[in-house]
């Protein structure tokens, strides 16, 4: 089932027939709908439809991948460890129509928030190639600066940045309108040289096709493909932009992507992603959970579950549930979690009786099982996330902290378990 077939079949899909503008109006409606998927059928500035909120919860991703929510970490882990080759096709839906002229104003790119620097592509999967490493997939928010140009946000020292620094000028494609297998594969951080399309294919079989202007494979069933060249020497302002933390990121000079070819499906659907909201958070945080899970287990601590939770912007905080065997397990798990997600700022380790999806339970563990002078691990002046407004602007230096909220194994007379209250069936008492 392709992405568009999936949208059409969603039982809770909200169809909006009224004419809606890409300028602040669509983003307002997406925000109000929160976790409900939406299809705008009539866009004021464009002939194309726009969809959003397609994968705003773990449940929606699990439904698409055909697994249960508690199987997501093993499913993602299996895909990262067992990449498989997608089927190659000669003719692809994403190349059905080739636009005669390059005019980005014909595409429904959204202007999300009034203080943003422009219209941004936020859901696009970027595909680039390197002579030694092969293909890379990732995301780069792209601000439209002309009818054929974007300035592209490139975080330093990630694979795309390495590709561009070594090649100076390189072809790339932005693919829009993808299912959860391609989106989540692109959002993982794996070894350089690992083609994330092969991770996507293990999550759910996909088809790929050769790009039109360079020797790379792209998802055949996506909705739009923007191909062109990015040049390290051509720079332009990028931003301001409200990102994952729902705070405004600064204006930076960033490389320009010049679009030379646009292809799309007949009656293509544009995939929007509202920055900072649920769908963005799931896509950022969820692919970090398997990497944390793996590192904690490798450190010899039995990890049961990980939640890179929305309260921590689905990026800066991780809650890790362990089956504690020794008094050192908490601190070992903290160090391992930081290894598994380098941008994480605060890690919370809890016992198996604490529900890591329940804020009150995690706070209860902190209130009853934690002593700051003994159970806190502080990493001062470490490189953190470029998204953290409280980190130093240029270097991203930050103070990381790990909180061991697990109960002591030897309780010295005290009890750290939640008491069991007597149960009653209220129907027997209320009339
Ligand atoms: C929705 C979304 C938006 C992102 N936006 C950017 C961005 O604008 N610039 C950037 O460098 N990384 C961005 N990222 C993170 C990159 O995709 C991240 O570097 C990638 O997942 C790791 O890939 P790599 O290991 O190949 O470097 C974004 C990730 C997601 C999920």
PDB file of N, CA, C and O in Angstrom, residues 143-200:
ATOM      1  N   UNK A 143      14.283  26.722   3.001  1.00  0.00           N
ATOM      2  CA  UNK A 143      13.519  27.970   2.904  1.00  0.00           C
ATOM      3  C   UNK A 143      13.559  28.479   1.461  1.00  0.00           C
ATOM      4  O   UNK A 143      14.636  28.702   0.900  1.00  0.00           O
ATOM      5  N   UNK A 144      12.380  28.661   0.890  1.00  0.00           N
ATOM      6  CA  UNK A 144      12.330  29.137  -0.498  1.00  0.00           C
ATOM      7  C   UNK A 144      12.795  30.580  -0.566  1.00  0.00           C
ATOM      8  O   UNK A 144      12.291  31.442   0.156  1.00  0.00           O
ATOM      9  N   UNK A 145      13.796  30.847  -1.431  1.00  0.00           N
ATOM     10  CA  UNK A 145      14.315  32.224  -1.539  1.00  0.00           C
ATOM     11  C   UNK A 145      14.150  32.787  -2.956  1.00  0.00           C
ATOM     12  O   UNK A 145      14.444  33.947  -3.202  1.00  0.00           O
ATOM     13  N   UNK A 146      13.724  31.951  -3.902  1.00  0.00           N
ATOM     14  CA  UNK A 146      13.474  32.414  -5.275  1.00  0.00           C
ATOM     15  C   UNK A 146      12.561  31.378  -5.919  1.00  0.00           C
ATOM     16  O   UNK A 146      12.204  30.381  -5.292  1.00  0.00           O
ATOM     17  N   UNK A 147      12.188  31.631  -7.198  1.00  0.00           N
ATOM     18  CA  UNK A 147      11.299  30.663  -7.855  1.00  0.00           C
ATOM     19  C   UNK A 147      11.971  29.307  -8.058  1.00  0.00           C
ATOM     20  O   UNK A 147      11.314  28.297  -8.290  1.00  0.00           O
ATOM     21  N   UNK A 148      13.329  29.290  -7.974  1.00  0.00           N
ATOM     22  CA  UNK A 148      14.045  28.034  -8.211  1.00  0.00           C
ATOM     23  C   UNK A 148      15.104  27.743  -7.137  1.00  0.00           C
ATOM     24  O   UNK A 148      15.995  26.936  -7.367  1.00  0.00           O
ATOM     25  N   UNK A 149      15.039  28.448  -6.006  1.00  0.00           N
ATOM     26  CA  UNK A 149      16.125  28.281  -5.017  1.00  0.00           C
ATOM     27  C   UNK A 149      15.625  28.182  -3.581  1.00  0.00           C
ATOM     28  O   UNK A 149      14.620  28.803  -3.219  1.00  0.00           O
ATOM     29  N   UNK A 150      16.405  27.425  -2.802  1.00  0.00           N
ATOM     30  CA  UNK A 150      16.174  27.328  -1.360  1.00  0.00           C
ATOM     31  C   UNK A 150      17.497  27.594  -0.646  1.00  0.00           C
ATOM     32  O   UNK A 150      18.559  27.235  -1.174  1.00  0.00           O
ATOM     33  N   UNK A 151      17.425  28.155   0.563  1.00  0.00           N
ATOM     34  CA  UNK A 151      18.602  28.046   1.442  1.00  0.00           C
ATOM     35  C   UNK A 151      18.298  26.897   2.393  1.00  0.00           C
ATOM     36  O   UNK A 151      17.173  26.741   2.881  1.00  0.00           O
ATOM     37  N   UNK A 152      19.324  26.076   2.618  1.00  0.00           N
ATOM     38  CA  UNK A 152      19.110  24.783   3.283  1.00  0.00           C
ATOM     39  C   UNK A 152      19.882  24.722   4.590  1.00  0.00           C
ATOM     40  O   UNK A 152      21.086  24.974   4.612  1.00  0.00           O
ATOM     41  N   UNK A 153      19.189  24.385   5.668  1.00  0.00           N
ATOM     42  CA  UNK A 153      19.842  24.293   6.984  1.00  0.00           C
ATOM     43  C   UNK A 153      20.637  22.994   7.076  1.00  0.00           C
ATOM     44  O   UNK A 153      20.075  21.888   6.976  1.00  0.00           O
ATOM     45  N   UNK A 154      21.955  23.143   7.279  1.00  0.00           N
ATOM     46  CA  UNK A 154      22.815  21.954   7.366  1.00  0.00           C
ATOM     47  C   UNK A 154      23.546  21.962   8.704  1.00  0.00           C
ATOM     48  O   UNK A 154      24.415  22.813   8.942  1.00  0.00           O
ATOM     49  N   UNK A 155      23.182  21.033   9.568  1.00  0.00           N
ATOM     50  CA  UNK A 155      23.860  20.918  10.861  1.00  0.00           C
ATOM     51  C   UNK A 155      25.254  20.350  10.606  1.00  0.00           C
ATOM     52  O   UNK A 155      25.428  19.429   9.809  1.00  0.00           O
ATOM     53  N   UNK A 156      26.248  20.935  11.285  1.00  0.00           N
ATOM     54  CA  UNK A 156      27.650  20.545  11.063  1.00  0.00           C
ATOM     55  C   UNK A 156      27.931  19.104  11.506  1.00  0.00           C
ATOM     56  O   UNK A 156      27.311  18.604  12.455  1.00  0.00           O
ATOM     57  N   UNK A 157      28.871  18.499  10.813  1.00  0.00           N
ATOM     58  CA  UNK A 157      29.420  17.182  11.168  1.00  0.00           C
ATOM     59  C   UNK A 157      28.462  15.997  11.017  1.00  0.00           C
ATOM     60  O   UNK A 157      28.756  14.913  11.508  1.00  0.00           O
ATOM     61  N   UNK A 158      27.328  16.207  10.378  1.00  0.00           N
ATOM     62  CA  UNK A 158      26.472  15.069  10.057  1.00  0.00           C
ATOM     63  C   UNK A 158      26.868  14.606   8.649  1.00  0.00           C
ATOM     64  O   UNK A 158      27.647  15.255   7.963  1.00  0.00           O
ATOM     65  N   UNK A 159      26.282  13.504   8.205  1.00  0.00           N
ATOM     66  CA  UNK A 159      26.761  12.914   6.948  1.00  0.00           C
ATOM     67  C   UNK A 159      26.597  13.831   5.739  1.00  0.00           C
ATOM     68  O   UNK A 159      27.487  13.939   4.899  1.00  0.00           O
ATOM     69  N   UNK A 160      25.450  14.513   5.655  1.00  0.00           N
ATOM     70  CA  UNK A 160      25.236  15.398   4.503  1.00  0.00           C
ATOM     71  C   UNK A 160      26.297  16.499   4.485  1.00  0.00           C
ATOM     72  O   UNK A 160      26.823  16.865   3.434  1.00  0.00           O
ATOM     73  N   UNK A 161      26.614  17.016   5.670  1.00  0.00           N
ATOM     74  CA  UNK A 161      27.626  18.073   5.791  1.00  0.00           C
ATOM     75  C   UNK A 161      28.984  17.548   5.304  1.00  0.00           C
ATOM     76  O   UNK A 161      29.705  18.229   4.564  1.00  0.00           O
ATOM     77  N   UNK A 162      29.308  16.309   5.675  1.00  0.00           N
ATOM     78  CA  UNK A 162      30.562  15.692   5.216  1.00  0.00           C
ATOM     79  C   UNK A 162      30.545  15.561   3.687  1.00  0.00           C
ATOM     80  O   UNK A 162      31.528  15.908   3.013  1.00  0.00           O
ATOM     81  N   UNK A 163      29.437  15.073   3.143  1.00  0.00           N
ATOM     82  CA  UNK A 163      29.311  14.904   1.680  1.00  0.00           C
ATOM     83  C   UNK A 163      29.569  16.237   0.975  1.00  0.00           C
ATOM     84  O   UNK A 163      30.304  16.311  -0.001  1.00  0.00           O
ATOM     85  N   UNK A 164      28.940  17.305   1.494  1.00  0.00           N
ATOM     86  CA  UNK A 164      29.033  18.603   0.811  1.00  0.00           C
ATOM     87  C   UNK A 164      30.419  19.222   0.981  1.00  0.00           C
ATOM     88  O   UNK A 164      30.978  19.776   0.036  1.00  0.00           O
ATOM     89  N   UNK A 165      30.975  19.098   2.190  1.00  0.00           N
ATOM     90  CA  UNK A 165      32.299  19.683   2.413  1.00  0.00           C
ATOM     91  C   UNK A 165      33.354  19.040   1.536  1.00  0.00           C
ATOM     92  O   UNK A 165      34.271  19.700   1.067  1.00  0.00           O
ATOM     93  N   UNK A 166      33.205  17.748   1.292  1.00  0.00           N
ATOM     94  CA  UNK A 166      34.207  17.058   0.473  1.00  0.00           C
ATOM     95  C   UNK A 166      33.981  17.307  -1.019  1.00  0.00           C
ATOM     96  O   UNK A 166      34.917  17.322  -1.798  1.00  0.00           O
ATOM     97  N   UNK A 167      32.711  17.527  -1.417  1.00  0.00           N
ATOM     98  CA  UNK A 167      32.439  17.674  -2.859  1.00  0.00           C
ATOM     99  C   UNK A 167      32.243  19.130  -3.287  1.00  0.00           C
ATOM    100  O   UNK A 167      32.238  19.440  -4.463  1.00  0.00           O
ATOM    101  N   UNK A 168      32.012  20.021  -2.315  1.00  0.00           N
ATOM    102  CA  UNK A 168      31.814  21.467  -2.537  1.00  0.00           C
ATOM    103  C   UNK A 168      30.511  21.801  -3.273  1.00  0.00           C
ATOM    104  O   UNK A 168      29.788  22.700  -2.907  1.00  0.00           O
ATOM    105  N   UNK A 169      30.271  21.106  -4.354  1.00  0.00           N
ATOM    106  CA  UNK A 169      29.048  21.305  -5.119  1.00  0.00           C
ATOM    107  C   UNK A 169      28.544  19.910  -5.474  1.00  0.00           C
ATOM    108  O   UNK A 169      29.335  19.087  -5.931  1.00  0.00           O
ATOM    109  N   UNK A 170      27.279  19.623  -5.201  1.00  0.00           N
ATOM    110  CA  UNK A 170      26.835  18.248  -5.512  1.00  0.00           C
ATOM    111  C   UNK A 170      25.358  18.217  -5.877  1.00  0.00           C
ATOM    112  O   UNK A 170      24.576  19.069  -5.437  1.00  0.00           O
ATOM    113  N   UNK A 171      24.968  17.231  -6.678  1.00  0.00           N
ATOM    114  CA  UNK A 171      23.544  17.087  -6.976  1.00  0.00           C
ATOM    115  C   UNK A 171      22.813  16.541  -5.760  1.00  0.00           C
ATOM    116  O   UNK A 171      23.407  15.855  -4.923  1.00  0.00           O
ATOM    117  N   UNK A 172      21.545  16.864  -5.645  1.00  0.00           N
ATOM    118  CA  UNK A 172      20.727  16.304  -4.557  1.00  0.00           C
ATOM    119  C   UNK A 172      19.263  16.317  -4.983  1.00  0.00           C
ATOM    120  O   UNK A 172      18.902  16.962  -5.965  1.00  0.00           O
ATOM    121  N   UNK A 173      18.470  15.579  -4.249  1.00  0.00           N
ATOM    122  CA  UNK A 173      17.026  15.572  -4.523  1.00  0.00           C
ATOM    123  C   UNK A 173      16.284  15.705  -3.204  1.00  0.00           C
ATOM    124  O   UNK A 173      16.726  15.175  -2.182  1.00  0.00           O
ATOM    125  N   UNK A 174      15.171  16.435  -3.241  1.00  0.00           N
ATOM    126  CA  UNK A 174      14.268  16.437  -2.078  1.00  0.00           C
ATOM    127  C   UNK A 174      13.020  15.675  -2.508  1.00  0.00           C
ATOM    128  O   UNK A 174      12.375  16.033  -3.498  1.00  0.00           O
ATOM    129  N   UNK A 175      12.707  14.608  -1.752  1.00  0.00           N
ATOM    130  CA  UNK A 175      11.540  13.773  -2.081  1.00  0.00           C
ATOM    131  C   UNK A 175      10.452  14.036  -1.041  1.00  0.00           C
ATOM    132  O   UNK A 175      10.690  13.890   0.164  1.00  0.00           O
ATOM    133  N   UNK A 176       9.283  14.404  -1.525  1.00  0.00           N
ATOM    134  CA  UNK A 176       8.182  14.765  -0.604  1.00  0.00           C
ATOM    135  C   UNK A 176       7.006  13.822  -0.814  1.00  0.00           C
ATOM    136  O   UNK A 176       6.659  13.504  -1.955  1.00  0.00           O
ATOM    137  N   UNK A 177       6.378  13.421   0.311  1.00  0.00           N
ATOM    138  CA  UNK A 177       5.221  12.528   0.242  1.00  0.00           C
ATOM    139  C   UNK A 177       5.658  11.092   0.425  1.00  0.00           C
ATOM    140  O   UNK A 177       5.578  10.279  -0.489  1.00  0.00           O
ATOM    141  N   UNK A 178       6.142  10.786   1.620  1.00  0.00           N
ATOM    142  CA  UNK A 178       6.671   9.444   1.896  1.00  0.00           C
ATOM    143  C   UNK A 178       5.955   8.798   3.065  1.00  0.00           C
ATOM    144  O   UNK A 178       5.460   9.473   3.972  1.00  0.00           O
ATOM    145  N   UNK A 179       5.986   7.471   3.070  1.00  0.00           N
ATOM    146  CA  UNK A 179       5.424   6.711   4.173  1.00  0.00           C
ATOM    147  C   UNK A 179       6.385   6.668   5.355  1.00  0.00           C
ATOM    148  O   UNK A 179       7.540   7.119   5.267  1.00  0.00           O
ATOM    149  N   UNK A 180       5.913   6.054   6.460  1.00  0.00           N
ATOM    150  CA  UNK A 180       6.703   6.028   7.694  1.00  0.00           C
ATOM    151  C   UNK A 180       7.993   5.219   7.556  1.00  0.00           C
ATOM    152  O   UNK A 180       8.944   5.455   8.299  1.00  0.00           O
ATOM    153  N   UNK A 181       8.037   4.283   6.588  1.00  0.00           N
ATOM    154  CA  UNK A 181       9.274   3.500   6.456  1.00  0.00           C
ATOM    155  C   UNK A 181      10.411   4.378   5.931  1.00  0.00           C
ATOM    156  O   UNK A 181      11.528   4.350   6.451  1.00  0.00           O
ATOM    157  N   UNK A 182      10.113   5.212   4.923  1.00  0.00           N
ATOM    158  CA  UNK A 182      11.154   6.071   4.353  1.00  0.00           C
ATOM    159  C   UNK A 182      11.467   7.223   5.326  1.00  0.00           C
ATOM    160  O   UNK A 182      12.633   7.549   5.568  1.00  0.00           O
ATOM    161  N   UNK A 183      10.434   7.807   5.913  1.00  0.00           N
ATOM    162  CA  UNK A 183      10.642   8.943   6.826  1.00  0.00           C
ATOM    163  C   UNK A 183      11.504   8.533   8.022  1.00  0.00           C
ATOM    164  O   UNK A 183      12.468   9.218   8.372  1.00  0.00           O
ATOM    165  N   UNK A 184      11.152   7.400   8.638  1.00  0.00           N
ATOM    166  CA  UNK A 184      11.895   6.999   9.837  1.00  0.00           C
ATOM    167  C   UNK A 184      13.295   6.503   9.502  1.00  0.00           C
ATOM    168  O   UNK A 184      14.227   6.712  10.276  1.00  0.00           O
ATOM    169  N   UNK A 185      13.443   5.863   8.356  1.00  0.00           N
ATOM    170  CA  UNK A 185      14.787   5.427   7.947  1.00  0.00           C
ATOM    171  C   UNK A 185      15.673   6.650   7.725  1.00  0.00           C
ATOM    172  O   UNK A 185      16.832   6.696   8.151  1.00  0.00           O
ATOM    173  N   UNK A 186      15.108   7.686   7.085  1.00  0.00           N
ATOM    174  CA  UNK A 186      15.886   8.912   6.829  1.00  0.00           C
ATOM    175  C   UNK A 186      16.246   9.617   8.127  1.00  0.00           C
ATOM    176  O   UNK A 186      17.265  10.305   8.211  1.00  0.00           O
ATOM    177  N   UNK A 187      15.421   9.445   9.152  1.00  0.00           N
ATOM    178  CA  UNK A 187      15.661  10.136  10.425  1.00  0.00           C
ATOM    179  C   UNK A 187      16.630   9.396  11.338  1.00  0.00           C
ATOM    180  O   UNK A 187      17.024   9.928  12.373  1.00  0.00           O
ATOM    181  N   UNK A 188      17.031   8.180  10.969  1.00  0.00           N
ATOM    182  CA  UNK A 188      17.989   7.455  11.824  1.00  0.00           C
ATOM    183  C   UNK A 188      19.400   7.991  11.612  1.00  0.00           C
ATOM    184  O   UNK A 188      19.719   8.573  10.571  1.00  0.00           O
ATOM    185  N   UNK A 189      20.234   7.788  12.597  1.00  0.00           N
ATOM    186  CA  UNK A 189      21.655   8.122  12.469  1.00  0.00           C
ATOM    187  C   UNK A 189      22.413   6.808  12.454  1.00  0.00           C
ATOM    188  O   UNK A 189      22.497   6.131  13.475  1.00  0.00           O
ATOM    189  N   UNK A 190      22.908   6.450  11.294  1.00  0.00           N
ATOM    190  CA  UNK A 190      23.622   5.177  11.177  1.00  0.00           C
ATOM    191  C   UNK A 190      25.036   5.448  10.693  1.00  0.00           C
ATOM    192  O   UNK A 190      25.423   6.601  10.493  1.00  0.00           O
ATOM    193  N   UNK A 191      25.817   4.397  10.494  1.00  0.00           N
ATOM    194  CA  UNK A 191      27.188   4.560  10.034  1.00  0.00           C
ATOM    195  C   UNK A 191      27.216   5.240   8.671  1.00  0.00           C
ATOM    196  O   UNK A 191      26.355   4.937   7.821  1.00  0.00           O
ATOM    197  N   UNK A 192      28.202   6.091   8.443  1.00  0.00           N
ATOM    198  CA  UNK A 192      28.324   6.711   7.127  1.00  0.00           C
ATOM    199  C   UNK A 192      28.524   5.596   6.086  1.00  0.00           C
ATOM    200  O   UNK A 192      29.227   4.615   6.329  1.00  0.00           O
ATOM    201  N   UNK A 193      27.840   5.723   4.970  1.00  0.00           N
ATOM    202  CA  UNK A 193      27.953   4.689   3.929  1.00  0.00           C
ATOM    203  C   UNK A 193      26.773   3.730   3.938  1.00  0.00           C
ATOM    204  O   UNK A 193      26.590   2.967   3.000  1.00  0.00           O
ATOM    205  N   UNK A 194      25.964   3.765   5.017  1.00  0.00           N
ATOM    206  CA  UNK A 194      24.783   2.885   5.026  1.00  0.00           C
ATOM    207  C   UNK A 194      23.625   3.621   4.345  1.00  0.00           C
ATOM    208  O   UNK A 194      23.241   4.716   4.761  1.00  0.00           O
ATOM    209  N   UNK A 195      23.115   3.022   3.275  1.00  0.00           N
ATOM    210  CA  UNK A 195      22.037   3.636   2.509  1.00  0.00           C
ATOM    211  C   UNK A 195      20.706   3.429   3.246  1.00  0.00           C
ATOM    212  O   UNK A 195      20.215   2.307   3.351  1.00  0.00           O
ATOM    213  N   UNK A 196      20.148   4.510   3.734  1.00  0.00           N
ATOM    214  CA  UNK A 196      18.928   4.389   4.558  1.00  0.00           C
ATOM    215  C   UNK A 196      17.723   3.862   3.775  1.00  0.00           C
ATOM    216  O   UNK A 196      16.751   3.409   4.372  1.00  0.00           O
ATOM    217  N   UNK A 197      17.782   3.904   2.427  1.00  0.00           N
ATOM    218  CA  UNK A 197      16.674   3.323   1.654  1.00  0.00           C
ATOM    219  C   UNK A 197      16.580   1.820   1.911  1.00  0.00           C
ATOM    220  O   UNK A 197      15.511   1.225   1.832  1.00  0.00           O
ATOM    221  N   UNK A 198      17.724   1.213   2.243  1.00  0.00           N
ATOM    222  CA  UNK A 198      17.737  -0.228   2.527  1.00  0.00           C
ATOM    223  C   UNK A 198      17.170  -0.516   3.912  1.00  0.00           C
ATOM    224  O   UNK A 198      16.637  -1.598   4.159  1.00  0.00           O
ATOM    225  N   UNK A 199      17.290   0.446   4.813  1.00  0.00           N
ATOM    226  CA  UNK A 199      16.651   0.309   6.143  1.00  0.00           C
ATOM    227  C   UNK A 199      15.135   0.415   5.940  1.00  0.00           C
ATOM    228  O   UNK A 199      14.357  -0.373   6.474  1.00  0.00           O
ATOM    229  N   UNK A 200      14.741   1.399   5.126  1.00  0.00           N
ATOM    230  CA  UNK A 200      13.308   1.592   4.838  1.00  0.00           C
ATOM    231  C   UNK A 200      12.715   0.315   4.262  1.00  0.00           C
ATOM    232  O   UNK A 200      11.629  -0.117   4.650  1.00  0.00           O
TER     233      UNK A 200
END
